Amino acid sequence: MVTGTGVRVLVGVMIAACVVFLGPSAPNVARVARPLPAGSPTEVVADRVMTWNICNPCTESGYNDGRAAEIAAYAPQVVGLQEACVRDVETIRNQLQYLYGLKYHVTYGSVLKSWSRCGGVPWSPGGYGQAILSAAPVTDHVIVEYPDGGSEDRGYMAVTTLVGGRQVRVFNTHLAQRRQEAVREKQSGVLAAEVARYDRAIVLGDFNARPDAPELAGMWDLAEDVDAQCDPSAAGPCEPTTDWRSKFDYIFLRGFAPVEHGVGLSPYSDHDLLHADLRPA
């Protein structure tokens, strides 16, 4: 029989263990919204999309609060996130809704279960991979893991939703790490074959390759990036999207054309936010 004191000690030990196992990635909602830049939209912008590798591990305190505020400053209709833990995305989504009034549906493209990266408990680690936030409902959600992930499992996810009031297939991917060109070429081929099935598609992601990299040739044959100055043959400079000032992040379009785009520098990841407003092509 356990005494009252023993019960309290046991409960305390269990709570402490949960804190250790769950770690800093456990979902939460900040109490106060961070100030947004002047002129930030107060509701979702129906024809705006965004891609952002949110960086993992990037576990400093307040990172998810800052990430939610960064997204809220643009209020896109669709957001593709890479290097995303399910718990972190839950936190970001909750803060977007309860602090900034932006409500999103969420789908996940996790390709790894990782306690060291994403918290949870050893027998039920957190999901890691991609995620899509969409202001409109989504259908036909699929997750495809690439046959060869390189040094780490990689894949793509896809959903059907609305952008600018039009139905579109949205893909979100993260290709193999740098210096794995041959692996990325195979992955890009798998992705391009599926994208080619749709006349209207938006492909978001971190491709870990510069625009003139041979492994992206299949995507360039199908679609154009929102940065019109930046393609394999363009003479103009490409706007970088990473801390090492390379363009690795893309929004490829089929059936849409960019109205304008921008890259938002962020202290909460080693990648910047790439966003674009679109119109039917």
Tab-separated table of C-alpha atoms in Angstrom:
chain	number	residue	atom	x	y	z
A	1	MET	CA	0.000	0.000	0.000
A	2	VAL	CA	1.281	3.468	-0.916
A	3	THR	CA	0.852	6.221	1.673
A	4	GLY	CA	-0.453	9.717	0.867
A	5	THR	CA	3.084	11.042	0.880
A	6	GLY	CA	4.161	8.212	-1.386
A	7	VAL	CA	1.374	9.001	-3.851
A	8	ARG	CA	2.424	12.649	-4.010
A	9	VAL	CA	6.037	11.683	-4.603
A	10	LEU	CA	5.008	9.215	-7.309
A	11	VAL	CA	2.850	11.835	-9.054
A	12	GLY	CA	5.688	14.343	-8.891
A	13	VAL	CA	8.107	11.862	-10.425
A	14	MET	CA	5.634	11.076	-13.212
A	15	ILE	CA	5.097	14.769	-13.996
A	16	ALA	CA	8.845	15.382	-14.085
A	17	ALA	CA	9.280	12.399	-16.400
A	18	CYS	CA	6.592	13.722	-18.720
A	19	VAL	CA	8.305	17.097	-18.873
A	20	VAL	CA	11.592	15.425	-19.795
A	21	PHE	CA	9.987	13.197	-22.434
A	22	LEU	CA	7.774	15.846	-23.991
A	23	GLY	CA	10.486	18.471	-24.052
A	24	PRO	CA	10.170	21.989	-25.411
A	25	SER	CA	8.167	20.910	-28.470
A	26	ALA	CA	4.941	20.255	-26.537
A	27	PRO	CA	2.063	22.314	-27.981
A	28	ASN	CA	1.226	25.593	-26.292
A	29	VAL	CA	-0.330	28.929	-27.054
A	30	ALA	CA	1.479	32.107	-26.097
A	31	ARG	CA	-0.528	34.447	-23.908
A	32	VAL	CA	0.102	37.601	-25.923
A	33	ALA	CA	0.244	38.129	-29.664
A	34	ARG	CA	3.444	39.663	-30.961
A	35	PRO	CA	3.068	43.005	-32.754
A	36	LEU	CA	2.827	42.625	-36.517
A	37	PRO	CA	4.273	45.052	-39.071
A	38	ALA	CA	2.063	47.962	-40.056
A	39	GLY	CA	-0.247	47.046	-42.904
A	40	SER	CA	-0.295	43.325	-42.140
A	41	PRO	CA	-3.525	41.672	-43.330
A	42	THR	CA	-6.199	41.015	-40.724
A	43	GLU	CA	-7.586	37.984	-42.559
A	44	VAL	CA	-6.272	35.309	-44.885
A	45	VAL	CA	-5.190	36.517	-48.349
A	46	ALA	CA	-6.961	34.129	-50.732
A	47	ASP	CA	-4.399	34.148	-53.557
A	48	ARG	CA	-1.227	34.101	-51.427
A	49	VAL	CA	0.972	31.057	-50.824
A	50	MET	CA	4.143	30.531	-48.797
A	51	THR	CA	6.902	27.973	-48.341
A	52	TRP	CA	9.195	27.878	-45.310
A	53	ASN	CA	11.718	25.422	-43.948
A	54	ILE	CA	11.259	26.175	-40.261
A	55	CYS	CA	14.514	24.472	-39.200
A	56	ASN	CA	14.889	21.510	-36.898
A	57	PRO	CA	16.627	21.371	-34.580
A	58	CYS	CA	16.025	25.035	-33.801
A	59	THR	CA	14.760	24.761	-30.257
A	60	GLU	CA	15.474	28.088	-28.606
A	61	SER	CA	12.687	29.354	-26.373
A	62	GLY	CA	10.024	31.324	-28.217
A	63	TYR	CA	10.826	30.047	-31.691
A	64	ASN	CA	7.296	28.806	-32.378
A	65	ASP	CA	5.800	32.060	-31.048
A	66	GLY	CA	8.011	33.950	-33.482
A	67	ARG	CA	7.228	31.605	-36.363
A	68	ALA	CA	3.489	32.077	-35.895
A	69	ALA	CA	3.918	35.846	-35.931
A	70	GLU	CA	6.050	35.664	-39.090
A	71	ILE	CA	3.317	33.697	-40.895
A	72	ALA	CA	0.577	35.963	-39.551
A	73	ALA	CA	2.343	38.999	-41.009
A	74	TYR	CA	1.597	37.614	-44.496
A	75	ALA	CA	-1.579	35.583	-43.752
A	76	PRO	CA	-1.253	33.287	-46.776
A	77	GLN	CA	-4.032	31.015	-47.984
A	78	VAL	CA	-1.647	28.051	-48.071
A	79	VAL	CA	1.624	27.479	-46.194
A	80	GLY	CA	4.023	24.620	-46.879
A	81	LEU	CA	6.375	23.875	-43.967
A	82	GLN	CA	9.464	21.663	-44.080
A	83	GLU	CA	11.590	20.236	-41.248
A	84	ALA	CA	8.369	20.349	-39.271
A	85	CYS	CA	7.587	18.457	-36.083
A	86	VAL	CA	3.892	17.747	-35.585
A	87	ARG	CA	3.999	19.277	-32.098
A	88	ASP	CA	5.582	22.493	-33.370
A	89	VAL	CA	3.038	22.820	-36.168
A	90	GLU	CA	0.205	22.274	-33.682
A	91	THR	CA	1.566	25.137	-31.595
A	92	ILE	CA	1.970	27.429	-34.604
A	93	ARG	CA	-1.514	26.618	-35.868
A	94	ASN	CA	-3.080	27.259	-32.466
A	95	GLN	CA	-1.334	30.603	-32.137
A	96	LEU	CA	-2.371	31.655	-35.632
A	97	GLN	CA	-5.982	30.977	-34.708
A	98	TYR	CA	-6.216	32.186	-31.130
A	99	LEU	CA	-3.773	35.098	-31.224
A	100	TYR	CA	-4.132	36.369	-34.791
A	101	GLY	CA	-7.597	35.168	-35.848
A	102	LEU	CA	-6.263	33.088	-38.768
A	103	LYS	CA	-7.823	29.644	-38.881
A	104	TYR	CA	-6.109	26.872	-40.841
A	105	HIS	CA	-6.725	23.238	-41.640
A	106	VAL	CA	-3.561	21.179	-41.204
A	107	THR	CA	-2.260	18.042	-42.909
A	108	TYR	CA	1.033	16.321	-42.223
A	109	GLY	CA	3.617	14.637	-44.409
A	110	SER	CA	5.769	13.104	-41.701
A	111	VAL	CA	8.434	10.685	-42.923
A	112	LEU	CA	10.226	10.110	-39.618
A	113	LYS	CA	9.302	9.363	-36.020
A	114	SER	CA	11.961	11.085	-33.960
A	115	TRP	CA	11.961	11.536	-30.191
A	116	SER	CA	15.292	13.388	-30.231
A	117	ARG	CA	13.971	15.940	-32.723
A	118	CYS	CA	10.299	16.171	-31.962
A	119	GLY	CA	9.750	15.147	-28.365
A	120	GLY	CA	7.031	12.751	-27.274
A	121	VAL	CA	7.908	9.563	-25.446
A	122	PRO	CA	10.365	6.893	-26.607
A	123	TRP	CA	7.564	4.475	-27.498
A	124	SER	CA	5.581	7.194	-29.315
A	125	PRO	CA	7.997	9.774	-30.769
A	126	GLY	CA	6.881	12.861	-32.620
A	127	GLY	CA	6.340	12.993	-36.376
A	128	TYR	CA	8.874	14.889	-38.516
A	129	GLY	CA	8.735	15.936	-42.162
A	130	GLN	CA	6.397	18.310	-43.989
A	131	ALA	CA	3.079	19.980	-43.187
A	132	ILE	CA	0.550	22.070	-45.095
A	133	LEU	CA	-1.644	24.737	-43.528
A	134	SER	CA	-4.634	25.673	-45.695
A	135	ALA	CA	-7.381	28.173	-44.955
A	136	ALA	CA	-9.751	26.146	-47.147
A	137	PRO	CA	-10.585	22.485	-46.480
A	138	VAL	CA	-8.306	19.914	-48.113
A	139	THR	CA	-9.028	16.586	-49.795
A	140	ASP	CA	-7.088	13.712	-51.367
A	141	HIS	CA	-4.183	13.921	-48.938
A	142	VAL	CA	-1.247	11.679	-49.850
A	143	ILE	CA	2.225	11.110	-48.386
A	144	VAL	CA	4.956	9.600	-50.554
A	145	GLU	CA	8.351	8.653	-49.188
A	146	TYR	CA	11.110	8.753	-51.781
A	147	PRO	CA	12.669	5.338	-52.498
A	148	ASP	CA	16.083	6.792	-51.629
A	149	GLY	CA	16.096	9.560	-49.038
A	150	GLY	CA	19.849	10.026	-48.988
A	151	SER	CA	21.263	10.570	-45.517
A	152	GLU	CA	17.762	10.936	-44.048
A	153	ASP	CA	14.268	9.817	-45.030
A	154	ARG	CA	12.639	12.377	-47.334
A	155	GLY	CA	9.365	12.577	-49.238
A	156	TYR	CA	6.559	14.752	-50.518
A	157	MET	CA	2.956	15.316	-49.548
A	158	ALA	CA	0.069	16.594	-51.639
A	159	VAL	CA	-3.460	17.871	-51.070
A	160	THR	CA	-6.223	19.383	-53.159
A	161	THR	CA	-7.512	22.729	-51.926
A	162	LEU	CA	-8.386	26.265	-53.064
A	163	VAL	CA	-6.062	29.146	-53.926
A	164	GLY	CA	-7.616	32.323	-55.255
A	165	GLY	CA	-10.965	30.533	-55.310
A	166	ARG	CA	-9.667	27.897	-57.748
A	167	GLN	CA	-9.131	24.220	-57.040
A	168	VAL	CA	-5.477	23.256	-57.212
A	169	ARG	CA	-3.198	20.358	-56.335
A	170	VAL	CA	-0.603	21.549	-53.807
A	171	PHE	CA	2.648	19.644	-53.284
A	172	ASN	CA	5.156	20.147	-50.481
A	173	THR	CA	8.587	18.516	-50.459
A	174	HIS	CA	12.076	18.531	-48.986
A	175	LEU	CA	14.810	16.977	-51.121
A	176	ALA	CA	18.020	15.371	-49.880
A	177	GLN	CA	20.716	17.415	-48.228
A	178	ARG	CA	23.460	19.274	-50.063
A	179	ARG	CA	26.226	17.274	-51.774
A	180	GLN	CA	23.722	14.493	-52.582
A	181	GLU	CA	22.997	15.545	-56.157
A	182	ALA	CA	22.383	12.054	-57.538
A	183	VAL	CA	19.830	11.321	-54.836
A	184	ARG	CA	18.022	14.625	-55.423
A	185	GLU	CA	17.852	13.897	-59.154
A	186	LYS	CA	15.968	10.661	-58.480
A	187	GLN	CA	13.690	12.362	-55.955
A	188	SER	CA	12.941	15.235	-58.313
A	189	GLY	CA	12.043	12.727	-61.009
A	190	VAL	CA	9.536	10.991	-58.749
A	191	LEU	CA	7.961	14.328	-57.824
A	192	ALA	CA	7.897	15.695	-61.384
A	193	ALA	CA	6.145	12.594	-62.705
A	194	GLU	CA	3.280	13.196	-60.286
A	195	VAL	CA	3.128	16.967	-60.800
A	196	ALA	CA	2.866	16.409	-64.569
A	197	ARG	CA	-0.545	14.788	-64.061
A	198	TYR	CA	-2.102	18.159	-63.133
A	199	ASP	CA	-2.745	21.179	-65.321
A	200	ARG	CA	-3.082	23.321	-62.210
A	201	ALA	CA	-0.512	22.678	-59.487
A	202	ILE	CA	1.596	24.542	-56.938
A	203	VAL	CA	4.811	22.909	-55.724
A	204	LEU	CA	6.267	24.261	-52.500
A	205	GLY	CA	9.478	23.200	-50.902
A	206	ASP	CA	13.129	23.167	-50.006
A	207	PHE	CA	14.906	21.563	-52.974
A	208	ASN	CA	18.413	21.981	-51.542
A	209	ALA	CA	19.668	22.976	-54.997
A	210	ARG	CA	20.386	26.173	-56.882
A	211	PRO	CA	18.267	26.917	-59.962
A	212	ASP	CA	20.934	25.777	-62.435
A	213	ALA	CA	21.460	22.421	-60.711
A	214	PRO	CA	20.938	19.536	-63.185
A	215	GLU	CA	18.685	17.689	-60.745
A	216	LEU	CA	16.018	20.390	-61.090
A	217	ALA	CA	15.761	20.115	-64.879
A	218	GLY	CA	12.632	17.964	-64.676
A	219	MET	CA	10.812	20.559	-62.589
A	220	TRP	CA	11.834	23.426	-64.872
A	221	ASP	CA	10.418	21.473	-67.835
A	222	LEU	CA	7.018	21.438	-66.116
A	223	ALA	CA	6.717	24.683	-64.207
A	224	GLU	CA	8.085	28.144	-63.475
A	225	ASP	CA	9.191	29.544	-60.150
A	226	VAL	CA	7.550	32.689	-58.785
A	227	ASP	CA	10.889	34.508	-59.096
A	228	ALA	CA	10.788	35.281	-62.825
A	229	GLN	CA	14.404	36.502	-62.798
A	230	CYS	CA	15.625	33.204	-61.481
A	231	ASP	CA	15.694	30.125	-63.699
A	232	PRO	CA	18.503	27.970	-65.127
A	233	SER	CA	19.189	30.391	-67.971
A	234	ALA	CA	18.421	33.775	-66.377
A	235	ALA	CA	21.215	36.307	-66.370
A	236	GLY	CA	19.806	38.220	-63.404
A	237	PRO	CA	20.645	37.399	-59.800
A	238	CYS	CA	18.418	34.999	-57.863
A	239	GLU	CA	17.022	36.307	-54.614
A	240	PRO	CA	18.518	34.050	-51.917
A	241	THR	CA	16.335	32.195	-49.434
A	242	THR	CA	18.886	30.833	-46.943
A	243	ASP	CA	21.329	32.135	-44.366
A	244	TRP	CA	24.205	31.074	-46.649
A	245	ARG	CA	22.636	33.321	-49.328
A	246	SER	CA	21.630	30.640	-51.819
A	247	LYS	CA	18.244	30.041	-53.376
A	248	PHE	CA	17.100	26.583	-52.287
A	249	ASP	CA	13.396	27.294	-51.757
A	250	TYR	CA	10.863	27.385	-54.587
A	251	ILE	CA	7.220	27.921	-55.436
A	252	PHE	CA	6.777	26.191	-58.784
A	253	LEU	CA	3.566	26.983	-60.681
A	254	ARG	CA	1.391	25.218	-63.271
A	255	GLY	CA	-1.803	26.988	-64.305
A	256	PHE	CA	-0.942	30.038	-62.176
A	257	ALA	CA	1.281	33.063	-62.706
A	258	PRO	CA	2.924	35.224	-60.035
A	259	VAL	CA	1.611	38.737	-59.433
A	260	GLU	CA	4.385	39.531	-56.989
A	261	HIS	CA	6.612	37.644	-54.604
A	262	GLY	CA	8.949	38.354	-51.740
A	263	VAL	CA	11.470	36.788	-49.382
A	264	GLY	CA	11.041	37.549	-45.700
A	265	LEU	CA	14.215	37.359	-43.617
A	266	SER	CA	13.643	35.509	-40.370
A	267	PRO	CA	15.670	34.967	-37.200
A	268	TYR	CA	13.678	31.783	-36.450
A	269	SER	CA	15.197	29.532	-39.116
A	270	ASP	CA	18.223	29.186	-41.374
A	271	HIS	CA	15.775	29.586	-44.286
A	272	ASP	CA	13.737	32.661	-45.167
A	273	LEU	CA	10.023	32.771	-45.933
A	274	LEU	CA	9.240	32.728	-49.664
A	275	HIS	CA	5.738	34.027	-50.406
A	276	ALA	CA	3.841	34.947	-53.559
A	277	ASP	CA	0.509	36.340	-54.709
A	278	LEU	CA	-0.858	34.469	-57.720
A	279	ARG	CA	-3.358	34.785	-60.554
A	280	PRO	CA	-4.678	32.194	-63.022
A	281	ALA	CA	-2.314	31.804	-65.975
